[in-house]
PDB file of C-alpha atoms in Angstrom:
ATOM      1  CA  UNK V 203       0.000   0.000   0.000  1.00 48.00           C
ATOM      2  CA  UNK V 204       1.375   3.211  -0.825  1.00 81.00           C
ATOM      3  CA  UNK V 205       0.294   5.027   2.715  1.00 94.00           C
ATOM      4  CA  UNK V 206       3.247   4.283   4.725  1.00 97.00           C
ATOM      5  CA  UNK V 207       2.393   2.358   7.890  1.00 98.00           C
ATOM      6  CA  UNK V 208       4.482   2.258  11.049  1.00 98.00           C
ATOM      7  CA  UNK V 209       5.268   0.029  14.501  1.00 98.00           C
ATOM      8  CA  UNK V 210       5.110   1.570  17.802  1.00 98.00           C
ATOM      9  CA  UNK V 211       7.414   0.349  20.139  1.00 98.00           C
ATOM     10  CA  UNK V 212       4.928   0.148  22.468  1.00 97.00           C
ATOM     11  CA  UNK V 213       2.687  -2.327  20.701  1.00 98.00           C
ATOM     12  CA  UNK V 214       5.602  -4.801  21.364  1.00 98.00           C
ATOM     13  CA  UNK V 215       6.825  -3.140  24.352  1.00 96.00           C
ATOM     14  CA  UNK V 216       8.857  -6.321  25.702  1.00 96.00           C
ATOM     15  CA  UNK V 217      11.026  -6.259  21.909  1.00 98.00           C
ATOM     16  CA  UNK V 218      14.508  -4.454  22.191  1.00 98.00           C
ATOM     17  CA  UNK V 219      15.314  -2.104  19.541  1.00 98.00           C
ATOM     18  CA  UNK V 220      17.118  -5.091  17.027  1.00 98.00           C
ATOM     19  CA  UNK V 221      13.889  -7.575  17.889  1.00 98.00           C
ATOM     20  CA  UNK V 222      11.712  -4.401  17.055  1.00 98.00           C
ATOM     21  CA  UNK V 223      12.795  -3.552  13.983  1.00 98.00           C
ATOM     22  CA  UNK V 224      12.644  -7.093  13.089  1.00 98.00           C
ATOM     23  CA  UNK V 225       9.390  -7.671  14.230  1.00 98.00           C
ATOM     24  CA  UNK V 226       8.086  -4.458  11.953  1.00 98.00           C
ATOM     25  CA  UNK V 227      10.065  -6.391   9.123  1.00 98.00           C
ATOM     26  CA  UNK V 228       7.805  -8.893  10.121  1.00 98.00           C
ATOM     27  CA  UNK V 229       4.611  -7.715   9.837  1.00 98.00           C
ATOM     28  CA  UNK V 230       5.100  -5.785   6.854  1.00 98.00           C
ATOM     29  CA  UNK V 231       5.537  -2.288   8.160  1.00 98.00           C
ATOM     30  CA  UNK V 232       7.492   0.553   6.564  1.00 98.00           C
ATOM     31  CA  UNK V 233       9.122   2.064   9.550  1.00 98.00           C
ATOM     32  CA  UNK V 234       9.456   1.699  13.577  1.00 98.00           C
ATOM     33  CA  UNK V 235       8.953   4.068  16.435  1.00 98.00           C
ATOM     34  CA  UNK V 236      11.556   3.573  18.820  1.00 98.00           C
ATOM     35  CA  UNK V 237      11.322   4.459  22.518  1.00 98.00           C
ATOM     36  CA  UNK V 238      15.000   5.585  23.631  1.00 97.00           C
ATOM     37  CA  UNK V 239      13.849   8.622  26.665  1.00 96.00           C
ATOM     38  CA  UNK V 240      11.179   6.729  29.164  1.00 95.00           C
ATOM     39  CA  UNK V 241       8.392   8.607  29.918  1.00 94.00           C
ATOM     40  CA  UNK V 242       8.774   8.410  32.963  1.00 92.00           C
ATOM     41  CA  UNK V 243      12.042   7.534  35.571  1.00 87.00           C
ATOM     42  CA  UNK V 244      10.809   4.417  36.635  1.00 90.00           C
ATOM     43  CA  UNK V 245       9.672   2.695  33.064  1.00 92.00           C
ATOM     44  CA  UNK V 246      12.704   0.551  31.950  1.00 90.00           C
ATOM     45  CA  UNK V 247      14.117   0.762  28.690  1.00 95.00           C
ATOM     46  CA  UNK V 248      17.335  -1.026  27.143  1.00 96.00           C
ATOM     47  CA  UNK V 249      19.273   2.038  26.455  1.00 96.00           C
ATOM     48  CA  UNK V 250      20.252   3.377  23.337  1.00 97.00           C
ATOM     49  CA  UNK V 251      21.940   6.640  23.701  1.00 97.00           C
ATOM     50  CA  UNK V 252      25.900   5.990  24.663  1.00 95.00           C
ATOM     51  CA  UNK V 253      25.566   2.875  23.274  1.00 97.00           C
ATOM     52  CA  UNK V 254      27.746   2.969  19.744  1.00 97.00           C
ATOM     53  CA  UNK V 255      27.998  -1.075  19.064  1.00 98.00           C
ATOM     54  CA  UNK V 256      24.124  -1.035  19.499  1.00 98.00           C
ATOM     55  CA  UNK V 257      23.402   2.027  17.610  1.00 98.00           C
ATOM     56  CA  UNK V 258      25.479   0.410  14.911  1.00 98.00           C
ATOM     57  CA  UNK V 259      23.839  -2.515  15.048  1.00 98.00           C
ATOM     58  CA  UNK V 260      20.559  -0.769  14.430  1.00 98.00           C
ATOM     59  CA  UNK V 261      21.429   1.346  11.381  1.00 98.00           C
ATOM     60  CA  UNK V 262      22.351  -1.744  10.051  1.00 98.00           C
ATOM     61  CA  UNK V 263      19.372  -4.029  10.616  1.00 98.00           C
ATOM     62  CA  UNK V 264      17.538  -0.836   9.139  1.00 98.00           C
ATOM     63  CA  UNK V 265      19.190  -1.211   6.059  1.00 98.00           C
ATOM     64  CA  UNK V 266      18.863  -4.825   6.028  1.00 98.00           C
ATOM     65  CA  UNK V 267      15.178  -4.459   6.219  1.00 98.00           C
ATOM     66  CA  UNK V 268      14.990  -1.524   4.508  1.00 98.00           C
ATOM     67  CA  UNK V 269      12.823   0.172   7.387  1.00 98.00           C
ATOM     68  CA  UNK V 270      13.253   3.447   8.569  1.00 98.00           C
ATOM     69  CA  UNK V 271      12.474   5.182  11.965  1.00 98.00           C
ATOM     70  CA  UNK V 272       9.407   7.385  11.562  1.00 98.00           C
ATOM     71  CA  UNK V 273      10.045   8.732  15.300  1.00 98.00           C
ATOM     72  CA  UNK V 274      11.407   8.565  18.291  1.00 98.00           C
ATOM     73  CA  UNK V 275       9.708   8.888  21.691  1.00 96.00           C
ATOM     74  CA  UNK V 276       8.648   9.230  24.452  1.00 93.00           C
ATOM     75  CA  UNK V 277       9.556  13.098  26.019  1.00 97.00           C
ATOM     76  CA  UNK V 278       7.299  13.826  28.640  1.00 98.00           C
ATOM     77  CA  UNK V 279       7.785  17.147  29.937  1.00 98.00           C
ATOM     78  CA  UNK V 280       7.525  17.003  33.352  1.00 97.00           C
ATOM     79  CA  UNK V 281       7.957  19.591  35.897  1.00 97.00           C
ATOM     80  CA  UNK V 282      11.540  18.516  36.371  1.00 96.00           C
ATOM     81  CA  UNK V 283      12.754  17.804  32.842  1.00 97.00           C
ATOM     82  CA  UNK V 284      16.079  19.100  31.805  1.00 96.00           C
ATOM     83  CA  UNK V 285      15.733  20.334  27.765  1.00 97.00           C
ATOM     84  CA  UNK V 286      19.199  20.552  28.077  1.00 97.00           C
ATOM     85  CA  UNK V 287      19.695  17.073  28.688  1.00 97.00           C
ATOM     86  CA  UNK V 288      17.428  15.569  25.924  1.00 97.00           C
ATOM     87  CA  UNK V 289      20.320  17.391  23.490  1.00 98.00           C
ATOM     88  CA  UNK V 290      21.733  13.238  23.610  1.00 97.00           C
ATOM     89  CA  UNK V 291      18.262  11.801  22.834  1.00 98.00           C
ATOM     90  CA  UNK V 292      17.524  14.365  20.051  1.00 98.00           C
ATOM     91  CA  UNK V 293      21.188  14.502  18.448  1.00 98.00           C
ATOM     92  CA  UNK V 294      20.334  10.087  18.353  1.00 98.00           C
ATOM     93  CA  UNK V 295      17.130  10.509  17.009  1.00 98.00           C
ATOM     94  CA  UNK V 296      18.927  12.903  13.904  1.00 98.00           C
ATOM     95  CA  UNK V 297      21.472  10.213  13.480  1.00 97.00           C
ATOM     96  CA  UNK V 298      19.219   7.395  13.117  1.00 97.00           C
ATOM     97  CA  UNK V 299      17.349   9.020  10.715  1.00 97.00           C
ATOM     98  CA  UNK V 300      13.848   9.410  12.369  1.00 98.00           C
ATOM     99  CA  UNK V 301      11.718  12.180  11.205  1.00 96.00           C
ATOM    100  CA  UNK V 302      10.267  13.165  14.088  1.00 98.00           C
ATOM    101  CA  UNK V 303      10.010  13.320  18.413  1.00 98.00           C
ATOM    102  CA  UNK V 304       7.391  12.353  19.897  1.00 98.00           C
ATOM    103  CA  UNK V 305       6.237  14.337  23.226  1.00 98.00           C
ATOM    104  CA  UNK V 306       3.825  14.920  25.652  1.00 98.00           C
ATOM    105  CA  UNK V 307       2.910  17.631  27.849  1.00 98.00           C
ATOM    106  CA  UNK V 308       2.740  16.336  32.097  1.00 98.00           C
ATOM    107  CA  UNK V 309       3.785  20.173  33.911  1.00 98.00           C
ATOM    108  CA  UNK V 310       1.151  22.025  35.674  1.00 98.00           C
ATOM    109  CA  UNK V 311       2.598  25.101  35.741  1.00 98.00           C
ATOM    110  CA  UNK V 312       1.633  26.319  31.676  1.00 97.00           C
ATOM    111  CA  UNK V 313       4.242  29.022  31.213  1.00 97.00           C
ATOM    112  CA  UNK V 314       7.289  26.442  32.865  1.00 98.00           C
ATOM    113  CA  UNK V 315       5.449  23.640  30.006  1.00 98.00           C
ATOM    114  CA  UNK V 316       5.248  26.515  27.137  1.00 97.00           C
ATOM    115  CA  UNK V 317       9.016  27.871  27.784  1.00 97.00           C
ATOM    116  CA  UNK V 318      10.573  23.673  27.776  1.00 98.00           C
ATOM    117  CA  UNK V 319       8.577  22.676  24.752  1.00 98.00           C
ATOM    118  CA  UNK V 320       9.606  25.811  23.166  1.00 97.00           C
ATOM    119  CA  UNK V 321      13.369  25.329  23.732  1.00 97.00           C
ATOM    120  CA  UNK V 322      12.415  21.589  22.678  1.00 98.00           C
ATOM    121  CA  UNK V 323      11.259  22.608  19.687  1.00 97.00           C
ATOM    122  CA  UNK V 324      13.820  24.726  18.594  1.00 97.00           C
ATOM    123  CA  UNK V 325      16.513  21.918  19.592  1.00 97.00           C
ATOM    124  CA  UNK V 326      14.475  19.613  17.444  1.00 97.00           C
ATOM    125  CA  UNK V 327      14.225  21.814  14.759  1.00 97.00           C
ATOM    126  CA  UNK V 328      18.009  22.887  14.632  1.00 97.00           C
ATOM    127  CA  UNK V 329      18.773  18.692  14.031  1.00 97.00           C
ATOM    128  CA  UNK V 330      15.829  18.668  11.531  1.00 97.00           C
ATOM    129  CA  UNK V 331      13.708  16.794  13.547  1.00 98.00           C
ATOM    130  CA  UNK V 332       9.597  17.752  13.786  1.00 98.00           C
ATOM    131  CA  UNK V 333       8.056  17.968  17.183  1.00 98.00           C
ATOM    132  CA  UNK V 334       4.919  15.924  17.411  1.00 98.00           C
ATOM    133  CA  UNK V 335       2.683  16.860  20.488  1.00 98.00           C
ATOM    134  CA  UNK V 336       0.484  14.147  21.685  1.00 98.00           C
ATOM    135  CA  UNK V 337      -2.596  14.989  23.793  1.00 98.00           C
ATOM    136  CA  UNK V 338      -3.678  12.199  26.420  1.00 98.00           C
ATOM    137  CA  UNK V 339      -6.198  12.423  28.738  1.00 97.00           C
ATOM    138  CA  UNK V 340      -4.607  11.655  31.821  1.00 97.00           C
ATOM    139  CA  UNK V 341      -1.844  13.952  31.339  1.00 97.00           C
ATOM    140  CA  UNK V 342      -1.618  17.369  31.965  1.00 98.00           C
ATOM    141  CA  UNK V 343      -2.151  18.327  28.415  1.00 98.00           C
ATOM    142  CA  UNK V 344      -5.678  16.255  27.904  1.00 98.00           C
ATOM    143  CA  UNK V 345      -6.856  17.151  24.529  1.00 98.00           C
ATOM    144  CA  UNK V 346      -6.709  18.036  21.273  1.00 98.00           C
ATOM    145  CA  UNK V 347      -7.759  21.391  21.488  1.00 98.00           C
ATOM    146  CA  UNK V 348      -5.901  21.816  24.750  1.00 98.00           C
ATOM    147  CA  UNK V 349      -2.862  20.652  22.462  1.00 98.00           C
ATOM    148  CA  UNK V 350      -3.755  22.946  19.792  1.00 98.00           C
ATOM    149  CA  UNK V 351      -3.413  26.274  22.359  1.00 97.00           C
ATOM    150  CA  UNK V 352      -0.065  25.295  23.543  1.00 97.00           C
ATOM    151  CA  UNK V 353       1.290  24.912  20.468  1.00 97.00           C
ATOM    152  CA  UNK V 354      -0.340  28.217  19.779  1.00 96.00           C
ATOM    153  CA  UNK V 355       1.057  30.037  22.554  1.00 95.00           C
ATOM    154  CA  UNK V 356       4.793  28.437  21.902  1.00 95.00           C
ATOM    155  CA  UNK V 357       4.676  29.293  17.976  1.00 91.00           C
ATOM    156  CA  UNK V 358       7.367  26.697  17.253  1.00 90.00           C
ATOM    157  CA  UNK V 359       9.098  27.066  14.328  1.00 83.00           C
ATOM    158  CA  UNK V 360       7.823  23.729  12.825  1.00 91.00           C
ATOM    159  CA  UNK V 361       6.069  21.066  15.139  1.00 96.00           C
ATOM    160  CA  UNK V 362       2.577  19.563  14.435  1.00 98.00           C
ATOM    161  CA  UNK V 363      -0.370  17.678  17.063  1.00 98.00           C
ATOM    162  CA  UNK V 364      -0.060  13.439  17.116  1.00 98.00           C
ATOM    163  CA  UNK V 365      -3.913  12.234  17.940  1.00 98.00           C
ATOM    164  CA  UNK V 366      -4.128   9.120  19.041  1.00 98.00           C
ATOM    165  CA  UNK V 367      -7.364   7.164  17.890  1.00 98.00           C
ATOM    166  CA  UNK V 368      -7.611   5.863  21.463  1.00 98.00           C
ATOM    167  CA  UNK V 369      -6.770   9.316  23.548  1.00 98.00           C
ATOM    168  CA  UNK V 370      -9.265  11.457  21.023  1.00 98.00           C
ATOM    169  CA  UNK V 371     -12.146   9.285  22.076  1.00 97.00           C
ATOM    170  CA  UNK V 372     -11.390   8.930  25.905  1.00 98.00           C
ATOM    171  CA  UNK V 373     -10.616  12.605  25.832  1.00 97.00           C
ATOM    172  CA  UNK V 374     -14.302  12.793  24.737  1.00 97.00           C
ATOM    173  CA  UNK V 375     -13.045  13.969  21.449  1.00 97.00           C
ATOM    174  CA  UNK V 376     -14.687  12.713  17.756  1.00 97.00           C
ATOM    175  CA  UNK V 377     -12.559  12.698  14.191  1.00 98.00           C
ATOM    176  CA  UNK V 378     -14.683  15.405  13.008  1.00 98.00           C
ATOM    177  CA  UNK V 379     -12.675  17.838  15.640  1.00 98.00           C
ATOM    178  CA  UNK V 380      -9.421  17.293  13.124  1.00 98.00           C
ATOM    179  CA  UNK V 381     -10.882  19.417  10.603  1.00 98.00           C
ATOM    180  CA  UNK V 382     -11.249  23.177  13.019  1.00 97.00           C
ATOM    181  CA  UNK V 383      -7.509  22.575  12.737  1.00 97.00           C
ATOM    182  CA  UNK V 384      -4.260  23.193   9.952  1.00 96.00           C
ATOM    183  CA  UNK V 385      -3.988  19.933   8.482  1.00 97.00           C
ATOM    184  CA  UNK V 386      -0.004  20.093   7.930  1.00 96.00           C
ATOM    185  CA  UNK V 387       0.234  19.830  11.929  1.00 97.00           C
ATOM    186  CA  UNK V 388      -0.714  15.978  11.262  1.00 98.00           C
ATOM    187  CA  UNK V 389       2.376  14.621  10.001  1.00 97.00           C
ATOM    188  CA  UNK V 390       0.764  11.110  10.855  1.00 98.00           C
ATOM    189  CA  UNK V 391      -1.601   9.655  13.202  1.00 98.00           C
ATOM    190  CA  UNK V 392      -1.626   7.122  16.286  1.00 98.00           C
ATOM    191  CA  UNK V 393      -4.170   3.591  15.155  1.00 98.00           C
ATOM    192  CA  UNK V 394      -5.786   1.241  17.158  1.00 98.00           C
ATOM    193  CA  UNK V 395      -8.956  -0.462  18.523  1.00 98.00           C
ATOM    194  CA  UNK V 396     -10.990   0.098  21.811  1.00 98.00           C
ATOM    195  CA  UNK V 397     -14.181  -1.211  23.441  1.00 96.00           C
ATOM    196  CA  UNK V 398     -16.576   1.873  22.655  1.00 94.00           C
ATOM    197  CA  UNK V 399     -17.413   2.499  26.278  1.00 93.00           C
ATOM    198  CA  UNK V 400     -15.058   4.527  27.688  1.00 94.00           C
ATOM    199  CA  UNK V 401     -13.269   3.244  31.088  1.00 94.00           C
ATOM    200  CA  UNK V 402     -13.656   5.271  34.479  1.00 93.00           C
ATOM    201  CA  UNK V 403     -10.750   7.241  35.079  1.00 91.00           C
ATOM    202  CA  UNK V 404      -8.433   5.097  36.869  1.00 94.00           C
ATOM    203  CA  UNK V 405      -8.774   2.747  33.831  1.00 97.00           C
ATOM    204  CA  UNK V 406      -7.467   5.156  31.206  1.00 97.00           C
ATOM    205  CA  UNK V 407      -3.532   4.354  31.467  1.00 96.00           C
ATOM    206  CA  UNK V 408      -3.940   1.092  32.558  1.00 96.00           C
ATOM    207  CA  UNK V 409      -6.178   0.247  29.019  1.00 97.00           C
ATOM    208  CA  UNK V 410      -3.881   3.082  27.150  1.00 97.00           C
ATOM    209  CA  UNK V 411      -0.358   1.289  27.973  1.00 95.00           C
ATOM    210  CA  UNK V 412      -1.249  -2.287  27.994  1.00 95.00           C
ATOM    211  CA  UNK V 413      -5.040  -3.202  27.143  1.00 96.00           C
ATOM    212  CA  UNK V 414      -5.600  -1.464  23.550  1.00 98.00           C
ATOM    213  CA  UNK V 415      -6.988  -3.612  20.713  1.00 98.00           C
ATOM    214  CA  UNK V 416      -6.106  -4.449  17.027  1.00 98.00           C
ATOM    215  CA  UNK V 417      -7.200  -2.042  14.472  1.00 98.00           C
ATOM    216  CA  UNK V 418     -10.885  -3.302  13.542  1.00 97.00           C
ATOM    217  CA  UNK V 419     -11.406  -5.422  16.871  1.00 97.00           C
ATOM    218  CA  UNK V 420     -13.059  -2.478  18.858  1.00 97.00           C
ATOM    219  CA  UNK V 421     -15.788   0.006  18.242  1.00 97.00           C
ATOM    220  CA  UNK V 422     -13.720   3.510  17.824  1.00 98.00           C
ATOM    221  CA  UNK V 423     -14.998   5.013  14.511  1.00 97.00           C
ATOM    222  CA  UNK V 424     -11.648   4.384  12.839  1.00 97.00           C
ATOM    223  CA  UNK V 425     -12.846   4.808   9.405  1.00 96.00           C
ATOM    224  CA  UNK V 426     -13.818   8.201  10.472  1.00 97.00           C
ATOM    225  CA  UNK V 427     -10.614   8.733  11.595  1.00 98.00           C
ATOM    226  CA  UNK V 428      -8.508   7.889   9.361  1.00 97.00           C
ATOM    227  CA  UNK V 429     -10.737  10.259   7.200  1.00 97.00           C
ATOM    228  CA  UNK V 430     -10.115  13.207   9.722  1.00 97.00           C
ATOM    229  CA  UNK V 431      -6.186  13.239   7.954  1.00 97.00           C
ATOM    230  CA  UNK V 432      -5.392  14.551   4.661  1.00 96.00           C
ATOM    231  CA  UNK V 433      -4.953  11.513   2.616  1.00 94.00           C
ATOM    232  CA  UNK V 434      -1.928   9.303   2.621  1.00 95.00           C
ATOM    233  CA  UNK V 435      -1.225  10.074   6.178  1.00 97.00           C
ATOM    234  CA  UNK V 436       1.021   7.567   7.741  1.00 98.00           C
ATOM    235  CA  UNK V 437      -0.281   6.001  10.434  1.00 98.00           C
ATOM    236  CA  UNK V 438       1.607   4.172  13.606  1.00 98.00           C
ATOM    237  CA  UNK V 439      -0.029   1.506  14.873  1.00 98.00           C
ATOM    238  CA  UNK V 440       0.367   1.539  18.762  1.00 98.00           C
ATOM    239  CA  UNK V 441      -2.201  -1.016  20.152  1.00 98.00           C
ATOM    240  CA  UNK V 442      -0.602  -3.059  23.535  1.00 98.00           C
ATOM    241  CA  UNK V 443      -2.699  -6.027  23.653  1.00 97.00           C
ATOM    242  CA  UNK V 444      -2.623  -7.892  26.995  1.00 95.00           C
ATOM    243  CA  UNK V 445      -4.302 -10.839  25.345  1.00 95.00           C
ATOM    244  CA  UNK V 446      -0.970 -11.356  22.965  1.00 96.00           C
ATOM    245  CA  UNK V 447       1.142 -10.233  25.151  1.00 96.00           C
ATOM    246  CA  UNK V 448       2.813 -13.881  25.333  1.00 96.00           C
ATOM    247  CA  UNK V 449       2.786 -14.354  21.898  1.00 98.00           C
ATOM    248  CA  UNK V 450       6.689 -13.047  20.202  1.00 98.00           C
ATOM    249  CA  UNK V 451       6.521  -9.487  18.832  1.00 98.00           C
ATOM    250  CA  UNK V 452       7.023 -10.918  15.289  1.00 98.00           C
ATOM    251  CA  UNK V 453       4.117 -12.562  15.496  1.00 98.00           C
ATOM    252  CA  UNK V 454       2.054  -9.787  17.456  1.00 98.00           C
ATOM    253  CA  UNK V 455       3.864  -7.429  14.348  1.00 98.00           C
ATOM    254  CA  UNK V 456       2.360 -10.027  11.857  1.00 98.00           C
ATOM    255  CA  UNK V 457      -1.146  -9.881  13.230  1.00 98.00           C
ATOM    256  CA  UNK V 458      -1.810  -6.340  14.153  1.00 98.00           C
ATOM    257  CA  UNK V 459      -0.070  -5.447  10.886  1.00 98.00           C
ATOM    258  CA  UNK V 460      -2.611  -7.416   8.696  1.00 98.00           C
ATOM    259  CA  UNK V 461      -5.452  -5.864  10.948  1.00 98.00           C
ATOM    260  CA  UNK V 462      -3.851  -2.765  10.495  1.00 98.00           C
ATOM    261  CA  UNK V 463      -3.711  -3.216   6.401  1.00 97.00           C
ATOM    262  CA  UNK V 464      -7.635  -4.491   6.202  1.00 96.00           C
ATOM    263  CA  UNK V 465      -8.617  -1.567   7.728  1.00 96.00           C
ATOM    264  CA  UNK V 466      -6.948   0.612   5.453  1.00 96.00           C
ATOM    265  CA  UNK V 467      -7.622  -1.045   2.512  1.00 92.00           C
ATOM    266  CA  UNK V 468     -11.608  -0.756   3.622  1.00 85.00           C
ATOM    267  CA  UNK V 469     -11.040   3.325   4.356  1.00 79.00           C
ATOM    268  CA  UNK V 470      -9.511   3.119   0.684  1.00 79.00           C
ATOM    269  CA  UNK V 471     -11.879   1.509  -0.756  1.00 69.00           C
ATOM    270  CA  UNK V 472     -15.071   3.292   0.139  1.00 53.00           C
TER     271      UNK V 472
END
């Protein structure tokens, strides 16, 4: 298919960075997302940054596949986070290729949140790397228009808004909201399946980081939303599935890719 599809590292979590980009190899995709900043101190990662022999090894199991990384992730900016010391994470994510950083908004205070993503945009920008804001509704930055007016008040020199098929609905959003805003901030968009009835709020990150469903499995109004992006927009498929979660990610990749793929190819074809 000619809309370029992606793997989130989260939808096979347990993979490291060589079994991830294999697994995407796998099931077809075109590119990878690879977490190398936790989102938060105490989620483990196998660390990338520092690590030549590994990044190596990943630049050339890229080629290999001929996948590429569409971003890396995941900056939270937290009331304590150090711009500064993402320079590492961001100067990686330029020489690996990826396109784009994936971030999130967790500070209370607006105007501390407005001047770091600011400064993290610029860094970003300065390594040719776009900024991609995600909205989620238990973070501090909830939804997609509350996204849109931080972005607004930072004026970044080029970063766009990452919606999440998942977050838009449990944010009490709908894929018609997409078009009150600039459709070049949606450099691509987050896919994946959900029960239609939304969780109470202390289910929200549990079902966001480890309970999602396969594209097409669920009752979100993906064909809508998929709609909601200009057309062609490449889509990263981040759907955690604790029902598969013993299954390897190559064969998790395989099967969420080919859900992935019949949706599309319905969206297409209507």
């Amino acid at each position: 298919m000619a809309r370029l599809i992606s793997l989130a590292h989260l939808t096979v979590m347990d993979a490291d960075p060589l079994a991830l980009i294999e697994a995407g190899a796998a099931g077809g995709f075109d590119a990878v997302g690879l977490r190398i900043v936790p989102p938060f101190p105490t989620d483990a990662i196998v660390p990338v940054i520092g690590d030549l022999p590994l990044q190596r090894r990943i630049k050339a199991r890229l080629s290999d596949t001929g996948l590429m990384i569409l971003d890396v992730e995941a900056i939270w900016l937290h009331p304590d986070s150090d711009i500064a010391g993402l320079h590492p994470a961001l100067d990686l994510a330029a020489e690996l290729g990826a396109r784009h950083v994936l971030t999130v908004g967790n500070d209370p205070d607006r105007g501390r949140l407005t001047g770091n993503l600011a400064r993290l945009c610029a860094a970003a920008h300065q390594r040719g790397l776009r900024v991609m804001l995600e909205f989620i509704p238990y973070a501090q930055v909830g939804t997609l228009a509350d996204a849109a007016a931080l972005l607004a008040a930072v004026r970044p020199a080029d970063a766009g808004l990452l919606v999440d098929a998942l977050h838009l609905s449990r944010s009490g959003g709908r894929p018609a909201d997409l078009a009150a805003y600039d459709p070049a901030l949606f450099s691509y968009g987050h896919l994946c399946d959900a029960p239609a009835a939304v969780p109470g709020p202390d289910g929200l990150r549990p079902e966001a980081r480890g309970n999602r469903l396969y594209p097409g499995e669920g009752g979100l109004p993906l064909d809508d939303f998929v709609a909601g992006f200009p057309p062609g927009t490449p889509m990263a498929v981040e759907a955690p599935s604790a029902a598969r979660a013993a299954l390897p990610p190559g064969q998790r990749a395989r099967l969420v890719g080919d859900a992935t793929r019949a949706v599309l190819r319905r969206h297409e074809g209507s």
